[in-house]
Coordinates of C-alpha atoms in Angstrom, one line a residue:
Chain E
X1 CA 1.3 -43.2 -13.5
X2 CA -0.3 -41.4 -10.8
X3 CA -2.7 -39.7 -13.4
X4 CA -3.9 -43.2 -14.4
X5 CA -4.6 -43.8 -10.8
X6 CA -6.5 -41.1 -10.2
X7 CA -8.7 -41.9 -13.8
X8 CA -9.2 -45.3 -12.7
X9 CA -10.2 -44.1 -8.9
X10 CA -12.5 -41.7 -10.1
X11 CA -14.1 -44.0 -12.6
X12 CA -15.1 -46.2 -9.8
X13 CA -16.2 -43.6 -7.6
X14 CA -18.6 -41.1 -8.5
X15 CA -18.4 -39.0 -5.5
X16 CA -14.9 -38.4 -6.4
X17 CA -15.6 -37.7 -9.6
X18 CA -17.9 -35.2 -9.1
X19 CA -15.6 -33.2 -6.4
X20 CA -13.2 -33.1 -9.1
X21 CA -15.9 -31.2 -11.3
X22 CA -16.3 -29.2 -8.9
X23 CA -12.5 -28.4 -8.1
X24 CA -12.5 -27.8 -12.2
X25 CA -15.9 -25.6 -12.4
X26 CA -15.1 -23.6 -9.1
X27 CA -11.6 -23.2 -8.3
X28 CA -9.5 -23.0 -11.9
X29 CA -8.7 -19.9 -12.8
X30 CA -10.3 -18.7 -9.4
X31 CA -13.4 -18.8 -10.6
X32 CA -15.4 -18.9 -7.3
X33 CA -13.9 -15.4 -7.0
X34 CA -16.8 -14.4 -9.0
X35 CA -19.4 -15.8 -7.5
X36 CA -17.9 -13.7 -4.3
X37 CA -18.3 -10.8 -6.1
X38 CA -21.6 -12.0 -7.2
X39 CA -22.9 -12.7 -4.0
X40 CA -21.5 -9.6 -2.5
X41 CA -23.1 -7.4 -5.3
X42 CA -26.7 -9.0 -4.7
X43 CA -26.5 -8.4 -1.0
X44 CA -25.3 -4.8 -1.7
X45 CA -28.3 -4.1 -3.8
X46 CA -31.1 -5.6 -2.2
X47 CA -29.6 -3.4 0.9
X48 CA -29.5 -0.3 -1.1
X49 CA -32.7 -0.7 -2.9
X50 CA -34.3 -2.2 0.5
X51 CA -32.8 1.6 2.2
X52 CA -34.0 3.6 -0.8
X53 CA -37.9 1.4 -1.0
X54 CA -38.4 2.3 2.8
X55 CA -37.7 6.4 2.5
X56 CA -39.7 6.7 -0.3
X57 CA -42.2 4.2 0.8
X58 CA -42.5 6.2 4.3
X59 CA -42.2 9.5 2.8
X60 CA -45.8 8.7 0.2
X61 CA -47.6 6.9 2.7
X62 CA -47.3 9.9 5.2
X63 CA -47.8 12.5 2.0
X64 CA -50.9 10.1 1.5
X65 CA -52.4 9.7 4.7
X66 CA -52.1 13.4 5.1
X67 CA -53.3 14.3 2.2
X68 CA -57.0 13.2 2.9
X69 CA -57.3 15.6 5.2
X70 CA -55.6 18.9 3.6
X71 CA -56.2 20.3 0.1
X72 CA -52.5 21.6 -0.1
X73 CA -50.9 18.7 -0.3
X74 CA -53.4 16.7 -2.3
X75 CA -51.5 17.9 -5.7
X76 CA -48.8 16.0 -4.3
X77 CA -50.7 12.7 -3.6
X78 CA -51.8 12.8 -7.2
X79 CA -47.9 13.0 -7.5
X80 CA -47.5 9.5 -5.7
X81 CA -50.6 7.8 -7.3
X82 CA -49.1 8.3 -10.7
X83 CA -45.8 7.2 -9.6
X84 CA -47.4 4.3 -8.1
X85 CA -49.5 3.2 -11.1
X86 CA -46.4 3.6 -13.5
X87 CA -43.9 1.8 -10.7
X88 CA -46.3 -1.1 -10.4
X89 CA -47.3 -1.5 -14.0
X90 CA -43.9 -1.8 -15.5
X91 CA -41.9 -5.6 -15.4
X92 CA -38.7 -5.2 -12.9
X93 CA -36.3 -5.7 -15.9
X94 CA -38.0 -2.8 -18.0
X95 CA -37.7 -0.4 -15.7
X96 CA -33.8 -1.9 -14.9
X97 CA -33.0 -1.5 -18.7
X98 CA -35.1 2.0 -19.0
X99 CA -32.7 3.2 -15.8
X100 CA -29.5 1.4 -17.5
X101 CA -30.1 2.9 -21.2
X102 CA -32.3 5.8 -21.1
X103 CA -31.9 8.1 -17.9
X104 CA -28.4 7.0 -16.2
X105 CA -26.6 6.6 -20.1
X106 CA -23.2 7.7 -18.6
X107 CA -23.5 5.6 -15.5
X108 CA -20.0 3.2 -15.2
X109 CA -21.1 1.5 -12.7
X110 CA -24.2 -0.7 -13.5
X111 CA -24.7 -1.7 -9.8
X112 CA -25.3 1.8 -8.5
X113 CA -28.1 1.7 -11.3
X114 CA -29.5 -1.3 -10.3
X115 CA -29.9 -0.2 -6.5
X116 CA -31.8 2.7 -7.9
X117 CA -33.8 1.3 -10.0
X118 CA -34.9 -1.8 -7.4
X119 CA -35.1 1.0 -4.5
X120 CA -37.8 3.2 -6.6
X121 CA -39.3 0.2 -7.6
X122 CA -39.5 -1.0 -4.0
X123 CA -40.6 2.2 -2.9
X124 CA -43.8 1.7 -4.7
X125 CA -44.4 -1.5 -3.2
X126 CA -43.3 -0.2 0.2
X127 CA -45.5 2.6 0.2
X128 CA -48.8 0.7 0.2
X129 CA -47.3 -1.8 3.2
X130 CA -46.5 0.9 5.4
X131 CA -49.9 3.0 4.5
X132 CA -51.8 -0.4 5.6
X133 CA -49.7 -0.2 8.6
X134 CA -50.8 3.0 9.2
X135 CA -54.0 2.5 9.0
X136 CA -54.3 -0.3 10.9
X137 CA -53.6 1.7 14.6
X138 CA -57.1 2.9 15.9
X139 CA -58.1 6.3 14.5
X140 CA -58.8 7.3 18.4
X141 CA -54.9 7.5 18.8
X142 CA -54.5 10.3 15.8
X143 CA -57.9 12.1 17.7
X144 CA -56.3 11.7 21.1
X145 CA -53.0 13.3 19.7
X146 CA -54.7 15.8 18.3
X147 CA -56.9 17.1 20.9
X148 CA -53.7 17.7 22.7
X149 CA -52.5 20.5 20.4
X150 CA -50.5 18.0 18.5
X151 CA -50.2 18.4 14.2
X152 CA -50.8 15.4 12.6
X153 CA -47.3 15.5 11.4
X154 CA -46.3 15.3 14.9
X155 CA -49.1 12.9 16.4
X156 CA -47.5 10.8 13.3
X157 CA -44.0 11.1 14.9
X158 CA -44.8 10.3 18.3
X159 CA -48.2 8.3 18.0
X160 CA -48.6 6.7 14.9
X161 CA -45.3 5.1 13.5
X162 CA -44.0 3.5 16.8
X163 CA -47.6 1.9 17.1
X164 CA -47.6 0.9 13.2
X165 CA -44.0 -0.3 12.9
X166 CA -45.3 -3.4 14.6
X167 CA -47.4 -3.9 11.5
X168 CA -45.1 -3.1 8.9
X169 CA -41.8 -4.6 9.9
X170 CA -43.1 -8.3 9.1
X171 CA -44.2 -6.9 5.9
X172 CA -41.2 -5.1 5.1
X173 CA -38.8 -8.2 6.0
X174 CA -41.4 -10.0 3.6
X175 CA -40.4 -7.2 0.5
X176 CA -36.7 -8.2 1.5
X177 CA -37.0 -11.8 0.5
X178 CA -39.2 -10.5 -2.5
X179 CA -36.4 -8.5 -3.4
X180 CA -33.4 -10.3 -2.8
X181 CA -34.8 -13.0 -5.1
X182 CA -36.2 -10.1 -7.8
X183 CA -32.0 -8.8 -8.0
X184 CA -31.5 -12.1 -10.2
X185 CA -32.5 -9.7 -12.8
X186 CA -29.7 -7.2 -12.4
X187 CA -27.2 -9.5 -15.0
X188 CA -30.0 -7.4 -17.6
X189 CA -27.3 -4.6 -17.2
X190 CA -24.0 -5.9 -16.9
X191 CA -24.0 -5.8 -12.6
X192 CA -21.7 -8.8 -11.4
X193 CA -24.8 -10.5 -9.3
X194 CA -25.1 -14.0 -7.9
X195 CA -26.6 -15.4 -10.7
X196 CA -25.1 -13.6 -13.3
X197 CA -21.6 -14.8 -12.2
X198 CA -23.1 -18.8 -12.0
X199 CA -24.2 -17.6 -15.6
X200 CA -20.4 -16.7 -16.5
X201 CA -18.9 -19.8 -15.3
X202 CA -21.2 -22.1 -17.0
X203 CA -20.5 -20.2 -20.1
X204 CA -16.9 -20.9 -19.3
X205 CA -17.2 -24.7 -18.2
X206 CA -20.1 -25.8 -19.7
X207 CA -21.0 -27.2 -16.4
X208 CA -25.0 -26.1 -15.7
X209 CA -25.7 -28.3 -13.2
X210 CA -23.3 -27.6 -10.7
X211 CA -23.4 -24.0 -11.1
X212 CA -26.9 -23.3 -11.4
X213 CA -28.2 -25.7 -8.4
X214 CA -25.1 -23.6 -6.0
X215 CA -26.6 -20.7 -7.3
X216 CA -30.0 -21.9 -6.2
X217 CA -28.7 -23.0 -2.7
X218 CA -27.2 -19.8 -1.9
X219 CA -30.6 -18.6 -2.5
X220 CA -32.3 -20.9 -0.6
X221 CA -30.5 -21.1 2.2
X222 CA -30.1 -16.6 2.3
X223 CA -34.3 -17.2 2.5
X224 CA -34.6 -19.3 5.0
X225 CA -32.2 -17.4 7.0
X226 CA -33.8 -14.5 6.4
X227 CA -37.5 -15.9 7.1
X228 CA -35.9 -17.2 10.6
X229 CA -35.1 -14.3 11.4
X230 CA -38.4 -12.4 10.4
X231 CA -40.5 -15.2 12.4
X232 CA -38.2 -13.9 15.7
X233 CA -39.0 -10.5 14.9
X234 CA -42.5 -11.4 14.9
X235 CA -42.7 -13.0 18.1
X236 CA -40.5 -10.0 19.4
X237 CA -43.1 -7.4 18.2
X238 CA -45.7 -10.1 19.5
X239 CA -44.2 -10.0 23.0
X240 CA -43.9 -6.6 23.4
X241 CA -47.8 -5.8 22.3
X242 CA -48.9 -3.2 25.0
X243 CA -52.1 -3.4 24.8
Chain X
X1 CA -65.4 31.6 27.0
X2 CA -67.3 29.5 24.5
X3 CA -69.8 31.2 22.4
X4 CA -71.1 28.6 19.9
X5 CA -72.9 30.6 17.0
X6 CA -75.8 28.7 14.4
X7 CA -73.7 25.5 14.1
X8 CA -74.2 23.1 11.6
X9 CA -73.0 19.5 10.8
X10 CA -73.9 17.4 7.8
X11 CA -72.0 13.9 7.3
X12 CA -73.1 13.9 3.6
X13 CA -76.8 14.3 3.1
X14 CA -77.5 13.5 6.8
X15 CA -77.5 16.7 8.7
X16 CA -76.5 15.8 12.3
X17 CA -76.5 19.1 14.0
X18 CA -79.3 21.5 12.9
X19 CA -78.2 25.2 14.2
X20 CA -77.4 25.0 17.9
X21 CA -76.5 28.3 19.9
X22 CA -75.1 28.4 23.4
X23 CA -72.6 30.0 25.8
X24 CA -70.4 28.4 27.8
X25 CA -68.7 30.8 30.6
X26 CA -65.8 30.9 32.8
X27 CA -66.5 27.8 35.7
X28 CA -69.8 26.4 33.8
X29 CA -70.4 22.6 34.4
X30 CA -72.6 22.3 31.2
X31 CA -73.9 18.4 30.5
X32 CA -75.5 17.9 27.5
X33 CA -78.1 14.8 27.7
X34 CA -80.0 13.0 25.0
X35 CA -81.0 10.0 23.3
X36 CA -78.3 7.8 21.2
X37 CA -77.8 9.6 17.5
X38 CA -79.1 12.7 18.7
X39 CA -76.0 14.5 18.1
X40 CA -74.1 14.9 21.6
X41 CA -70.9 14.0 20.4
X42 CA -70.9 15.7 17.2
X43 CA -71.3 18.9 19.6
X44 CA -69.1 18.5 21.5
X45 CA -66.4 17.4 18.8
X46 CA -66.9 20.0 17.2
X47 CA -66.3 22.4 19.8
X48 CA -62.1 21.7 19.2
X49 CA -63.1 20.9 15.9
X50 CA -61.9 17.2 15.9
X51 CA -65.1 17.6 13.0
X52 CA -65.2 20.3 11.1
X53 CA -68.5 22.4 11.2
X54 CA -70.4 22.7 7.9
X55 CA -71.6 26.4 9.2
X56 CA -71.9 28.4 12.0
X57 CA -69.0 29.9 14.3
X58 CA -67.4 28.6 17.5
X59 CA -65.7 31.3 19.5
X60 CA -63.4 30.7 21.8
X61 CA -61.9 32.9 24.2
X62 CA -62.2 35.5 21.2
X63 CA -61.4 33.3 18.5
X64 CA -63.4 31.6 15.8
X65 CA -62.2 28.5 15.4
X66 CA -63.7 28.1 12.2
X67 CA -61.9 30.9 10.4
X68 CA -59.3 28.8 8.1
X69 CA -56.5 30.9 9.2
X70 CA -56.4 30.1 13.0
X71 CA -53.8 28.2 14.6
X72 CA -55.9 25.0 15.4
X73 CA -53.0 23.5 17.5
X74 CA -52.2 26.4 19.5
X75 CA -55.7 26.6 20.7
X76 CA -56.9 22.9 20.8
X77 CA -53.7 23.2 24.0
X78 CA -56.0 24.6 26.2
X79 CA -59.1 22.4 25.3
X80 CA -58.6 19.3 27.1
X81 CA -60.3 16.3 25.8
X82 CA -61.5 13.0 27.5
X83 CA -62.6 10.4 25.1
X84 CA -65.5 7.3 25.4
X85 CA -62.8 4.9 24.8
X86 CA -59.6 6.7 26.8
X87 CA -57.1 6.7 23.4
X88 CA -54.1 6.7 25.7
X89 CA -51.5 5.8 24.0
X90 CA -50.5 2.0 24.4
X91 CA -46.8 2.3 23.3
X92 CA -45.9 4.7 26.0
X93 CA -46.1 4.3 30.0
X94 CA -48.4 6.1 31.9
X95 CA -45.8 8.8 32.6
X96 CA -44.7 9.4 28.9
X97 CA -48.6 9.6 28.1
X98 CA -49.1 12.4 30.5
X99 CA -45.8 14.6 29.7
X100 CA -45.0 14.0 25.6
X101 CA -47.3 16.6 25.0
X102 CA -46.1 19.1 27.1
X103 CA -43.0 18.7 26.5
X104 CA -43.2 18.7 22.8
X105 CA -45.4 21.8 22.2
X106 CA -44.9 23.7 25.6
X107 CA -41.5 23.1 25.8
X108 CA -41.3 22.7 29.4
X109 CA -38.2 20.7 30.8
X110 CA -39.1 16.5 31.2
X111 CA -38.2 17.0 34.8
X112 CA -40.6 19.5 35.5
X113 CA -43.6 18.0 33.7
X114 CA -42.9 14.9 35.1
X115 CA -43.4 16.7 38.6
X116 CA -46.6 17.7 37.2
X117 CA -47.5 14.7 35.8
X118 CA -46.9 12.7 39.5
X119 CA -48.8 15.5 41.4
X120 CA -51.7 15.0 39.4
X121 CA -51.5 11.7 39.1
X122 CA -51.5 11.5 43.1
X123 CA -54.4 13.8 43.2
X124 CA -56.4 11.0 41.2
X125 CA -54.7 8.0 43.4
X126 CA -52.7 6.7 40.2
X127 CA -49.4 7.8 41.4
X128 CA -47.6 4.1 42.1
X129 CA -49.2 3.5 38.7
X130 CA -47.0 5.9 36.9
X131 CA -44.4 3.8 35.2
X132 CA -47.4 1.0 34.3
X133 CA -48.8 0.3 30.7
X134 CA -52.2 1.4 29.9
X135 CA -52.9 -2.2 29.1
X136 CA -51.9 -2.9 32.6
X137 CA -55.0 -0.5 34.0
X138 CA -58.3 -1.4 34.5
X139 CA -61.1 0.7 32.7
X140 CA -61.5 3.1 35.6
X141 CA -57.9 4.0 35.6
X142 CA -57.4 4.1 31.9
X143 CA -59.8 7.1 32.4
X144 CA -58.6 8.9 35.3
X145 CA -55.1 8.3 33.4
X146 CA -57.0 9.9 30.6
X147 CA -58.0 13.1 32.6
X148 CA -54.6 13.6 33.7
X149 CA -53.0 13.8 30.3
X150 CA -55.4 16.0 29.2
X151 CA -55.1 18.2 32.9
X152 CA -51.2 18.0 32.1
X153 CA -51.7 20.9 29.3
X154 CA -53.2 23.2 31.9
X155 CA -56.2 23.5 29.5
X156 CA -59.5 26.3 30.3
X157 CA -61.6 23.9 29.4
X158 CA -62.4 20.4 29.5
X159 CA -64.5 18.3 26.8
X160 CA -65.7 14.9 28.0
X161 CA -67.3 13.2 25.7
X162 CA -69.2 9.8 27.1
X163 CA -66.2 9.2 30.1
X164 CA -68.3 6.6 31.4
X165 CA -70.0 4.7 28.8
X166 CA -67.3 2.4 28.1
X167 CA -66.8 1.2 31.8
X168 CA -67.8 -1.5 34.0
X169 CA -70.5 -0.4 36.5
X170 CA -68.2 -0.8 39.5
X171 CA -65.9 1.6 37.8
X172 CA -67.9 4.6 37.1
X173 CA -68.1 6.2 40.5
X174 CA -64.3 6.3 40.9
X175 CA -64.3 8.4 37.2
X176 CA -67.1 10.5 38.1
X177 CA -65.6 11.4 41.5
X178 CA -62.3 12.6 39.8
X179 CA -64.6 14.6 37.7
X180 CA -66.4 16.2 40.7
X181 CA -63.4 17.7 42.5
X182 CA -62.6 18.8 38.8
X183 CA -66.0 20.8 38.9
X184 CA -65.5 22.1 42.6
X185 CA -62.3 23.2 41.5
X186 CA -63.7 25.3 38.9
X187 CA -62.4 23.8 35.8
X188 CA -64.9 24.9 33.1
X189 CA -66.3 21.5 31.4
X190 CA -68.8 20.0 28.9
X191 CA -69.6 16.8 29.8
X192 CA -72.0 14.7 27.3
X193 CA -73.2 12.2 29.5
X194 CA -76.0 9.3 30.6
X195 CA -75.4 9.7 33.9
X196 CA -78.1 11.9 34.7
X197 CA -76.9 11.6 38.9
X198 CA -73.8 13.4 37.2
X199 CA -75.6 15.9 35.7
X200 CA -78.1 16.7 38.5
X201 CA -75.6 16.8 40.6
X202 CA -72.6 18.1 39.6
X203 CA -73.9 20.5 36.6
X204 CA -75.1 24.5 36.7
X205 CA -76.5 24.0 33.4
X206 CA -77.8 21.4 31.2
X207 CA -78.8 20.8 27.8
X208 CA -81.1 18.5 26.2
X209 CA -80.0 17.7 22.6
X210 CA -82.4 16.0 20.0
X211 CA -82.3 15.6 16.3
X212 CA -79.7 17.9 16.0
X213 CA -81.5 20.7 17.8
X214 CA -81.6 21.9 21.9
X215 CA -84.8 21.5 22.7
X216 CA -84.6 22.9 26.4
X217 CA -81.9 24.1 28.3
X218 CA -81.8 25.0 31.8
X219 CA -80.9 24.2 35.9
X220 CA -80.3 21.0 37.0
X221 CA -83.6 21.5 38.9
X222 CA -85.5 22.9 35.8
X223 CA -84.6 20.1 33.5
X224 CA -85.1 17.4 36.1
X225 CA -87.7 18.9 38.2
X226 CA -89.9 20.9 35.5
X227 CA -89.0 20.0 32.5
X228 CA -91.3 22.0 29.9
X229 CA -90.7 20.0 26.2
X230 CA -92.9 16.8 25.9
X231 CA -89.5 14.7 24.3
X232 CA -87.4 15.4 27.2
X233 CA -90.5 14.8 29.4
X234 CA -90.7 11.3 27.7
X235 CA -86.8 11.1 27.8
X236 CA -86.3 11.6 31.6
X237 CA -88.6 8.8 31.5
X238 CA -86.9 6.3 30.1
X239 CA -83.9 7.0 31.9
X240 CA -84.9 7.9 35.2

């Protein structure tokens, strides 16, 4: 009786015909319990791999920018260049699968891989946004430094960076959205993310629609949060321009 | 406390500096004049090697600063620079401009080079201007700021290079006066420099540099008054 009522109610009405898809594709067998996990597990990497991109990224653009200027470290610029060239010219997921089946074979836990493999891929991108940012602050500043008795690993420290972090924070926050997107991938080797949990449930329910366009939502709505909060920081940095 | 030795300086096939020999002793006031690309600034640059010679020797205070196995650093401390366009340092206040330096390579406590720092400052009328911005100073005290920082590391000598071009007219007396005392104090210093008052004035020696060469060098009154070479003849001309 009451199941015939609720047929015939939701026959009528297609709003509540489509919440109770939803209730089925979401909430049986607590399904939405993956796409927690999911979401967790794509936040966690692009963190990771965003913490892992910026060291290295820092560490070659200082190696670099030093570099021109001494002949001992110029060995290890070559270093970087190659690491660069081979970073940039591989697709996201090769280098994923490479990191999954060829160096990290005994890994159990695909995720760690993943933030690896995003971080050094990252890094490579990082690298040349910070160098730009770098070389965007007035070559007087590294003179001025200098002709105090400062090394240029120390007019860096003190001069350079705080004057080029205003340059390279928008960009990094741009990498960040780049990223975040980019982890979709990670499903290539097992990792739980976002959209390889939607991917699970419509395997499971047959129900594409409602769990792809979520999946797309979430997205959406964790970049335009994210961009919000990258135009603030840019009016911040704006703001407090010293100059 | 100088001695500069043959020097040379090529930027690629361009040689800038020719072979240029001169002394510069303890409490000299040396100005070096000449026209625009003449190679002034190279000089003096290279004189704490902010460019690196392509031959010759700089000596300072014993040391050849172009032997590859000197501590650059450790001597570029007591060579206190002054550049065309001030470089102070626009994330950090006026204070933190004058003592990050000594602080981080002389290891003297903040307290006491802030001390420093504000006595100077006072000497060159900046003190109430100590916890300001540099973008919050006018040209003229950009510069005198400029002096300071580099007076904070207690140098022996002082390279100015151009302190003046870069300001409004009104402006360059109040530099050039901080520079005077400097000189009647006895600081040692190499001024390049247009403003041949300055020089006249102020200097006990002054060089005229052309194409890369000194083509006279002499007194204040010798330069200005009899000056023997027909290009700084034609020179003093165009600027006096």
């Amino acid at each position: 009786m009451t199941l015939t009522v609720l047929y015939a109610a939701s026959a009528v009405n297609p709003l509540s015909a489509w919440i109770a898809k939803l209730k089925d594709t979401f909430l049986t067998n607590d399904r939405y319990k993956e796409l927690i996990t999911g979401f967790l597990n794509t936040i966690l990497i692009t963190l990771g791999a965003l913490c892992i991109g910026v060291i290295i990224g820092t560490l070659i653009a200082i190696i670099k920018y030093l570099a021109e200027d001494s002949r001992a470290l110029k060995p290890l610029a070559w270093l970087c260049d190659v690491y660069l060239t081979v970073v940039r010219g591989i697709p996201m997921v090769v280098t994923l699968l490479i990191f999954y089946y060829i160096i990290f074979t005994s890994a159990s836990d695909g995720t760690l891989v993943a933030i690896i493999a995003f971080g050094i891929n990252s890094g490579a991108y990082m690298a040349e946004l910070i160098r730009s940012g770098i070389n965007a602050v007035d070559s007087g500043q590294m003179e001025a430094g200098r002709s105090l008795g400062m090394s240029r690993l120390q007019a860096m420290r003190v001069i350079i960076l705080p004057q080029a972090i205003r340059y390279i924070l928008p960009a990094i926050f741009n990498e960040m959205i780049a990223l975040l997107k980019e982890t979709s991938v990670a499903g290539y080797v097992t990792v739980i993310d976002l959209t390889y949990a939607a991917r699970t449930i419509r395997d499971n329910t047959y129900d594409a629609p409602n769990t792809f366009l979520l999946v797309a939502l979430v997205y959406l709505l964790l970049v335009v949060f994210l961009t919000r909060i990258l135009r603030r920081l840019e009016r911040r940095l704006g703001k407090n321009d010293k100059r | 406390m100088i001695s500069v030795k043959n020097l040379c300086k090529s930027f690629g096939n361009i040689e800038v500096l020719k072979g240029i020999n001169c002394e510069i002793d303890k409490g000299d006031v040396v100005c070096v004049i000449g026209p625009s690309g003449g190679g002034k600034s190279t000089f003096l640059r290279c004189l704490n090697m902010l460019e690196k010679p392509t031959g010759g020797q700089i000596i300072f205070e014993g040391d050849d600063l172009t032997d590859k196995k000197i501590d650059l650093n450790r001597h570029r401390q007591k060579m206190g620079m002054v550049f065309q366009q001030f470089n102070l340092f626009p994330h950090m206040s006026v204070m933190k401009n004058l003592t990050v330096a000594p602080v981080m390579l002389k290891n003297i406590p903040e307290e006491q080079a802030e001390a420093k720092a504000l006595e100077l400052l006072d000497r060159v009328g900046l003190a109430d201007r100590a916890n300001s911005y540099p973008n919050q100073l006018s040209g003229g005290q950009k510069q005198r700021v400029a002096i300071v920082r580099a007076l904070c590391m207690e140098p022996d000598v002082m390279l100015f290079d151009e302190p003046t071009s870069a300001l409004d007219p009104e402006m360059v007396g109040e530099v050039l006066d901080v520079m005077k005392r400097l000189a009647k104090q006895g600081m040692t210093m190499v001024v390049v420099t247009h403003e041949m008052g300055f020089a006249r004035e102020v200097a006990n020696r002054v060089l005229f540099l052309e194409e890369g060469v000194i083509l006279e060098e002499g007194t204040p009154d010798e330069i200005f008054g009899s000056p023997k070479n027909e290009r700084l003849r034609s020179f003093l001309a165009k600027v006096l």
